[in-house]
Short mmCIF file of C-alpha atoms and ligand atoms in Angstrom, two decimals:
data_model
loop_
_atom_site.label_atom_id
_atom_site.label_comp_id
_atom_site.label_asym_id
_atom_site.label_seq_id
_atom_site.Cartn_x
_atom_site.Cartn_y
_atom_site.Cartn_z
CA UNK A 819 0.00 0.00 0.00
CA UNK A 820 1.62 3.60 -1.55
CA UNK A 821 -1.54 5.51 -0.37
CA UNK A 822 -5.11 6.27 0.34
CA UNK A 823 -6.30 7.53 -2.39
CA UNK A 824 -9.99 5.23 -2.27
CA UNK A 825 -10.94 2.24 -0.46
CA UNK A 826 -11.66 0.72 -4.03
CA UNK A 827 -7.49 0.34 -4.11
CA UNK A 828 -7.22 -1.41 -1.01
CA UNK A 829 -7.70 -5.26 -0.23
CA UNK A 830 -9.67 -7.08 2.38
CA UNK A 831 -6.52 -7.83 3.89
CA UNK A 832 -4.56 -4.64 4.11
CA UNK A 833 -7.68 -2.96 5.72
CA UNK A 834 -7.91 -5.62 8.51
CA UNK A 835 -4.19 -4.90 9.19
CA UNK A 836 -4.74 -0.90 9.41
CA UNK A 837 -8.10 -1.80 11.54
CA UNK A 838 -5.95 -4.31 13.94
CA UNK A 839 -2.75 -1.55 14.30
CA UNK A 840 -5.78 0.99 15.22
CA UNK A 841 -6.68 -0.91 18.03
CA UNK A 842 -3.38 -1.44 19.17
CA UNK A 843 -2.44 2.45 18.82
CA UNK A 844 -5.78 2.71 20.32
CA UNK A 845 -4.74 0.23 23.41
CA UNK A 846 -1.27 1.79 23.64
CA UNK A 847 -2.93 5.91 23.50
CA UNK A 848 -4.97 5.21 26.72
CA UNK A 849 -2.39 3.26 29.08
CA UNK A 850 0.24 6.25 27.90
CA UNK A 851 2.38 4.19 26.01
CA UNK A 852 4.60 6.38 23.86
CA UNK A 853 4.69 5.26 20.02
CA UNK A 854 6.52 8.11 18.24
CA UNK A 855 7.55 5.92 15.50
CA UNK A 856 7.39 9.55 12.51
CA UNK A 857 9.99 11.16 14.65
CA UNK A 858 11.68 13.81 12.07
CA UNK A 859 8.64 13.55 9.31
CA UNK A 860 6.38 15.84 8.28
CA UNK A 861 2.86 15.89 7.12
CA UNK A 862 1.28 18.10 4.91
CA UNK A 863 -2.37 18.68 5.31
CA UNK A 864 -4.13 20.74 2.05
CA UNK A 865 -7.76 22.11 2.89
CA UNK A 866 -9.75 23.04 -0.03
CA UNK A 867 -13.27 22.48 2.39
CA UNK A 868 -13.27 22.99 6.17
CA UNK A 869 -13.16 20.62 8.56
CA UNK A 870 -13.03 19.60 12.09
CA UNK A 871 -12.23 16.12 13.01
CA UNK A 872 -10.08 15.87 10.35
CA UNK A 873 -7.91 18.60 10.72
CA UNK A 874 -7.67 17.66 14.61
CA UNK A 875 -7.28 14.33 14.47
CA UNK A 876 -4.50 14.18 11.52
CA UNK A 877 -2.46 17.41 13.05
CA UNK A 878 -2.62 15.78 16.56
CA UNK A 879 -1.95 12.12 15.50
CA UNK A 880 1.12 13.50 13.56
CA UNK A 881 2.52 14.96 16.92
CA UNK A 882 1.32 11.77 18.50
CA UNK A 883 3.08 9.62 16.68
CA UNK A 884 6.72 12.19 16.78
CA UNK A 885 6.34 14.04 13.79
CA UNK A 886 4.46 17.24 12.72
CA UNK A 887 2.03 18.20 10.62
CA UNK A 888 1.41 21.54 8.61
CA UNK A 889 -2.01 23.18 7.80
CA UNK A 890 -2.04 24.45 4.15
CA UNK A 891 -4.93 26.28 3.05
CA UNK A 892 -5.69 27.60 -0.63
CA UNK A 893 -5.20 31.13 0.95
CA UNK A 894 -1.55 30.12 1.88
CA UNK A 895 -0.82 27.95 -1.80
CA UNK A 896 -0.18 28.86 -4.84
CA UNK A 897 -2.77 26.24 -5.70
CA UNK A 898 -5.16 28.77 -4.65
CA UNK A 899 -3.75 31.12 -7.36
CA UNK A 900 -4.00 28.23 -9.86
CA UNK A 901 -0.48 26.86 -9.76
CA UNK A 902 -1.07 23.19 -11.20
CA UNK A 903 -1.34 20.26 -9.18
CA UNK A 904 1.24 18.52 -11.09
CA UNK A 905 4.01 21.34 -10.09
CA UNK A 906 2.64 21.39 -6.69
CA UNK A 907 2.87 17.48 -6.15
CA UNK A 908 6.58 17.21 -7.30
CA UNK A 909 7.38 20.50 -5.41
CA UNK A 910 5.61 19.20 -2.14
CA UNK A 911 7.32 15.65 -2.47
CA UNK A 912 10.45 17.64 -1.91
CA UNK A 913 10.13 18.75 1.10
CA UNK A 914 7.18 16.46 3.09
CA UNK A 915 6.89 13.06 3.93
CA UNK A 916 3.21 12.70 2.92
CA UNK A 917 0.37 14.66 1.97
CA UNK A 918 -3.40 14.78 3.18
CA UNK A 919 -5.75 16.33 1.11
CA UNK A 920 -9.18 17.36 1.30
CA UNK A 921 -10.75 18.93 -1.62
CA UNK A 922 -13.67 18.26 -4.46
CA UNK A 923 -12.51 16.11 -7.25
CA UNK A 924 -10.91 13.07 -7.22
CA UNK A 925 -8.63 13.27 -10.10
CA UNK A 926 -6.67 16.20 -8.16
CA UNK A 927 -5.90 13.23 -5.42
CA UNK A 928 -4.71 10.36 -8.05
CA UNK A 929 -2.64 13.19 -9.79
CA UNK A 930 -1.09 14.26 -6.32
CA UNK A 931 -0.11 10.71 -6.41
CA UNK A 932 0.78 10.45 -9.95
CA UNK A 933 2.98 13.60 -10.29
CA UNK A 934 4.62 13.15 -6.61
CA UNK A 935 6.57 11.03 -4.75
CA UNK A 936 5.38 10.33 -1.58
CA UNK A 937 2.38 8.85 0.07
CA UNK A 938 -1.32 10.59 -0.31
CA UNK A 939 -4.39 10.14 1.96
CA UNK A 940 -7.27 11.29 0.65
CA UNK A 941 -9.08 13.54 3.87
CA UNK A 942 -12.31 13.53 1.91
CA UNK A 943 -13.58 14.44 -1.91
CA UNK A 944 -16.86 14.34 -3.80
CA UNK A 945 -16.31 10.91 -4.38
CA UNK A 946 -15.11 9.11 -0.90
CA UNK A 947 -14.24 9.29 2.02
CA UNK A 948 -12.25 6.39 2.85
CA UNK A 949 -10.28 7.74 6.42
CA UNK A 950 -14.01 8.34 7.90
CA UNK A 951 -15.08 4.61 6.66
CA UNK A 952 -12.01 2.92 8.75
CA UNK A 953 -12.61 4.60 11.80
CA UNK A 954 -16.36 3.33 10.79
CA UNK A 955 -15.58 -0.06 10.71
CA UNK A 956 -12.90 0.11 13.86
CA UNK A 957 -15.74 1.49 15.58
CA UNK A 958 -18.49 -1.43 14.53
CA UNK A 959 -15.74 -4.19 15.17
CA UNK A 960 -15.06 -2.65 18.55
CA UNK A 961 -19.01 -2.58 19.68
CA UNK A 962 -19.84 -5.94 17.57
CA UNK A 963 -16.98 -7.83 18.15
CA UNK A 964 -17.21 -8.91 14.13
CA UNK A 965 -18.40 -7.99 11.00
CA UNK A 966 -19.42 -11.11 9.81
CA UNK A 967 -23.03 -11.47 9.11
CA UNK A 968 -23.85 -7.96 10.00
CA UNK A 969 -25.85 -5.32 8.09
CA UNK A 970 -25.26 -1.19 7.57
CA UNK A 971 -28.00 0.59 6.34
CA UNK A 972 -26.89 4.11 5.02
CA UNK A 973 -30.01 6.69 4.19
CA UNK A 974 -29.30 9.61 2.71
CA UNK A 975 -27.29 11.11 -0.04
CA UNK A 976 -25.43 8.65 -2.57
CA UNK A 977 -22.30 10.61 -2.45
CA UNK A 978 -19.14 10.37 -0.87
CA UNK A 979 -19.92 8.31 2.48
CA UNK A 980 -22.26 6.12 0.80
CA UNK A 981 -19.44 5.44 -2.14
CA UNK A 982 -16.95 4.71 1.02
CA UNK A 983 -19.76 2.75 2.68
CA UNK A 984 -20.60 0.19 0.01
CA UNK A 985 -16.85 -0.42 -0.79
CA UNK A 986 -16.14 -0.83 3.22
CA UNK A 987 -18.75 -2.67 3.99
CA UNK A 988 -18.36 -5.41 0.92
CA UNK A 989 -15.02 -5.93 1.69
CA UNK A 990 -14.87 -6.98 5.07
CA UNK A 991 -17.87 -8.77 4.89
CA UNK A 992 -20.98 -6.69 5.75
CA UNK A 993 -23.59 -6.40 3.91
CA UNK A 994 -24.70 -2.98 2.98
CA UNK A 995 -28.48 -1.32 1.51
CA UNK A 996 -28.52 2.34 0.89
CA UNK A 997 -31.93 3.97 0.92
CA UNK A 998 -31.82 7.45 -1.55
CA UNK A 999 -33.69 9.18 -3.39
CA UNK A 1000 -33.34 7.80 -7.30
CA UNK A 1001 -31.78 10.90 -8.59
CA UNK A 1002 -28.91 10.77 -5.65
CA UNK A 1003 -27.44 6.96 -6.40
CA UNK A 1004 -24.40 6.08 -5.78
CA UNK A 1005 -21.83 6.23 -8.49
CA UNK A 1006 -21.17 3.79 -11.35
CA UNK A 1007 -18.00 2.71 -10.26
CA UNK A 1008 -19.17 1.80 -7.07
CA UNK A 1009 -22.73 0.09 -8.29
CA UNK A 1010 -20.08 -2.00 -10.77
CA UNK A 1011 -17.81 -3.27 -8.06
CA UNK A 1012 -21.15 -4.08 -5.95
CA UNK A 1013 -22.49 -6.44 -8.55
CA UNK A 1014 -19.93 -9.22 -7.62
CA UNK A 1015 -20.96 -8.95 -4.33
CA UNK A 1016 -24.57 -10.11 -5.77
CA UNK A 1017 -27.87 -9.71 -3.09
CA UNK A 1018 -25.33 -8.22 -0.04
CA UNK A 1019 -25.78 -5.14 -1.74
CA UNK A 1020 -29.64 -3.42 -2.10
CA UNK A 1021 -29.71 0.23 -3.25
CA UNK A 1022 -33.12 1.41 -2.78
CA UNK A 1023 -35.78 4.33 -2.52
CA UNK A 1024 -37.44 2.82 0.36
CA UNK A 1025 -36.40 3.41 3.47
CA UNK A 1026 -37.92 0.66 5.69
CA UNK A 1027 -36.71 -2.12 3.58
CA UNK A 1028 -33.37 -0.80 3.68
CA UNK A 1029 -33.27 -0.35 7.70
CA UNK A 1030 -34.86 -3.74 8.08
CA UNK A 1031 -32.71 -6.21 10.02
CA UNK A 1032 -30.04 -3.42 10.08
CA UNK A 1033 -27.31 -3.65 12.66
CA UNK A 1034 -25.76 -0.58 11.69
CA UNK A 1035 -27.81 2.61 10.76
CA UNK A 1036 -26.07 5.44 9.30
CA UNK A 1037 -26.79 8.94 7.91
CA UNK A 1038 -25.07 12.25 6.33
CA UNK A 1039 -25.75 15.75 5.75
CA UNK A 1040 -28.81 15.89 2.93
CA UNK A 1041 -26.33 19.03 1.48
CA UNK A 1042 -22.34 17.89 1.28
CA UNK A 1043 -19.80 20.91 1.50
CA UNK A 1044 -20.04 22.94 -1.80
CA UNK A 1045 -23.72 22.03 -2.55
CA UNK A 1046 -24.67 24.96 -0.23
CA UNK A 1047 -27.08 26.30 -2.91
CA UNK A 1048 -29.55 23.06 -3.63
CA UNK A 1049 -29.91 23.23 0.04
CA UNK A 1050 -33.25 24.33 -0.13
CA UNK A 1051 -33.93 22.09 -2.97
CA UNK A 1052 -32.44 19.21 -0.91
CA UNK A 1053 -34.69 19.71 1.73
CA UNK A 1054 -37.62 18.88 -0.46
CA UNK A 1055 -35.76 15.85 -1.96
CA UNK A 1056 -34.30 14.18 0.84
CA UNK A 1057 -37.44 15.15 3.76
CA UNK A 1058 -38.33 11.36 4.32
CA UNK A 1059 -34.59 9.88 4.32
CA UNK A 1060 -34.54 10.61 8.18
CA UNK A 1061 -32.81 8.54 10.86
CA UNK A 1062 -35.60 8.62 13.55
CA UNK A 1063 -36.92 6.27 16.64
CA UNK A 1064 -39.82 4.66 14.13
CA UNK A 1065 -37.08 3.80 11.72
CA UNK A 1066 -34.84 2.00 14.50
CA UNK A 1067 -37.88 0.23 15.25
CA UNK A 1068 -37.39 -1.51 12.01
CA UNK A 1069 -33.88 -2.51 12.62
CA UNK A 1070 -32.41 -5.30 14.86
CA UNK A 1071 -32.33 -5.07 18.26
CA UNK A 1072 -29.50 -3.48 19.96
CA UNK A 1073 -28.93 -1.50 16.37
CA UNK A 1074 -26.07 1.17 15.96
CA UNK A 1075 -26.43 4.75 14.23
CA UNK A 1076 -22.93 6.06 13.33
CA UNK A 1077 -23.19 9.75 11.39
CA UNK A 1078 -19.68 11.06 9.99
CA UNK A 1079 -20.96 14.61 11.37
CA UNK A 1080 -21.11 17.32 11.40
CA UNK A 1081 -24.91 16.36 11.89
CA UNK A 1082 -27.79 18.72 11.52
CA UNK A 1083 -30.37 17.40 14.05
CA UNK A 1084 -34.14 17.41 12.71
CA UNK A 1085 -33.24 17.10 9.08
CA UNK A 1086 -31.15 13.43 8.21
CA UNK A 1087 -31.40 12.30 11.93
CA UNK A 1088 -33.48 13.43 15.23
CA UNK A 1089 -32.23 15.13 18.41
CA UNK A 1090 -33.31 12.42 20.22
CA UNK A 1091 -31.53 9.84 18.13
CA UNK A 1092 -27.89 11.68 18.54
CA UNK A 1093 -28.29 11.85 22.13
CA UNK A 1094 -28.92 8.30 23.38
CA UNK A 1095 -26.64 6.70 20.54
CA UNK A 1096 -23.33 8.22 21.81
CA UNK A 1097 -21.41 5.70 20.01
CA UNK A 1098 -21.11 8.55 17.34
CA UNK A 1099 -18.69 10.28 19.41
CA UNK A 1100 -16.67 6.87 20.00
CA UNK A 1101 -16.79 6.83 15.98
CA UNK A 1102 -15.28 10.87 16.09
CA UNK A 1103 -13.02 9.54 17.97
CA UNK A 1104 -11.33 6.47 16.54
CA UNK A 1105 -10.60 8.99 13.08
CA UNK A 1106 -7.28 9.48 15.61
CA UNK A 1107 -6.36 6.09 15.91
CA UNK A 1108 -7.45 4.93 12.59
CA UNK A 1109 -5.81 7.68 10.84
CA UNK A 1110 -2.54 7.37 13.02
CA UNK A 1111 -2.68 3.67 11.70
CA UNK A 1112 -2.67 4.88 8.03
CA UNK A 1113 0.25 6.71 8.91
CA UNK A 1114 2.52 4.33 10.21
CA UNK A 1115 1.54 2.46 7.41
CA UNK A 1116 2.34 4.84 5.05
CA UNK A 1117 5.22 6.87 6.39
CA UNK A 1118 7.40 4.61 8.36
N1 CP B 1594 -16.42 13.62 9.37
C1 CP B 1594 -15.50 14.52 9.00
O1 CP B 1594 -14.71 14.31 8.09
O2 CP B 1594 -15.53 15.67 9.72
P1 CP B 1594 -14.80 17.03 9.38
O3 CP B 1594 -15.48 17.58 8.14
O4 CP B 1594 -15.04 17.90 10.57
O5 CP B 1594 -13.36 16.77 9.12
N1 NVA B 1595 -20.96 14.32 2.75
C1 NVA B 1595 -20.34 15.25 3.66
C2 NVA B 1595 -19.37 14.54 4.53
C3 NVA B 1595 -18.70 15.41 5.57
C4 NVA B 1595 -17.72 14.66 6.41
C5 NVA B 1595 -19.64 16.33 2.85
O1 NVA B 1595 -19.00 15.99 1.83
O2 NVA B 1595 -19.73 17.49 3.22
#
């Protein structure tokens, strides 16, 4: 493994080992156990969207782990002034020991890879978001104890968690059923790779059959970060696609609800729902040791 560019790239295997070095970072972060195995290297973190978790939990994993890690914002590139990505990469590669990058299209994160030289994490695009989906699955292997046999249901928008979702899920052995509306599937790619995975995979527009027998509910903004104007629009679209207490009655007993955040509570999940399924923060949380496990991997 060179990066993290999409889950899509990675195999079964080589996420059960970045899962399994999680828990031990995990393990080793809460008796105080020093593990500053990046001593002398340096992160680079590039911001084209804002963030929160994944700012904090990459810049403070980086010091974690020995090394450091700088914020670069467009304001502070020359990206921001339009100086190409594949300039930027080989420039960058110079200097850094890896690069996280958070930004809108996916091509700019396989040509950061193409045009430099060291590793790339992809810190969310449009099209995935595969750091969130680890700390997903670390956190639904830590309450479950397994994966096999288990069942996420996402609702919401097809975008870039339910993309990460579907891959995730498949390839440790979940099954996965997205409910969305039929204009907001999930893309091609993804619906291709599904197919081999034959009936553990149900994209649908109805809700209840999706949560049924869920173990795992999940849910996401109805507007992602740069879709600020259909927000109104996506309102309308997305009204029913709710995580509430009538749809957890249609799941299994003893069900889950994980939500990347930021949330916004009464439109894709209730007030009530966030507040007695605290295992969300658990999820925040394990972005740290997940991501810090992509790092090792990556940088040592
Ligand atoms: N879930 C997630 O990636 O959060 P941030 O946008 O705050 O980084
Ligand atoms: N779909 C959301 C995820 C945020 C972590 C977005 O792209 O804004």
């Amino acid at each position: 493994m060179k990066h993290l560019l999409k889950l899509l790239d990675l195999t079964k295997e080589e996420i059960v080992e970045i899962l399994n070095l999680a828990d031990q970072l995990k393990w080793e972060n809460k008796n105080n156990i020093p593990h500053k195995v990046l001593e002398g290297k340096s992160l680079g973190m590039i911001f084209q969207k804002s963030s929160t978790r994944t700012r904090v939990s990459f810049e403070v994993g980086m010091y974690q782990l020995g090394g450091q890690a700088l914020f670069l914002s467009p304001r502070d590139l020359q990206i921001g002034r339009g100086e190409p990505i594949q300039d930027t990469a080989r420039v960058l590669s110079r200097f850094l020991d890896g690069i996280m990058i958070r930004t809108f299209e996916q091509k700019e994160v396989e040509d950061l890879a193409k045009y430099g030289s060291i590793p790339i994490i992809n810190g969310l695009t449009d099209f995935c978001h595969p750091c969130q989906v680890l700390a997903d699955l670390m956190t639904i292997r830590e309450y479950k104890g397994t994966f096999d046999g288990l069942k996420l249901c996402f609702v919401g928008d097809g975008n870039n968690m339910a993309n990460s979702l579907i891959v995730g899920c498949l390839k440790v052995g979940m099954s996965v059923a997205i409910a969305c509306p039929n204009n907001h599937r999930p893309a091609e790619t993804v619906l291709e790779f599904a197919k081999e995975y034959k009936d553990k995979c149900l994209i649908t527009d109805d809700i209840r059959l999706a949560a049924k027998g869920a173990d795992v509910l999940y849910t996401d903004v109805w507007a992602s970060m740069g879709q600020e104007g259909e927000a109104e629009l996506r309102k309308k679209e997305f009204k029913d696609f709710q995580i509430n207490q009538e749809l957890l009655d249609v799941a299994n007993d003893g069900c889950m609800v994980l939500h990347c955040l930021p949330a916004h509570r009464g439109e894709e999940i209730t007030d009530d729902v966030i507040e007695s399924h605290l295992e969300i923060f658990d999820e925040a949380e394990n972005r740290l040791h997940a991501q810090k496990a992509v790092l090792v991997k990556l940088l040592k």
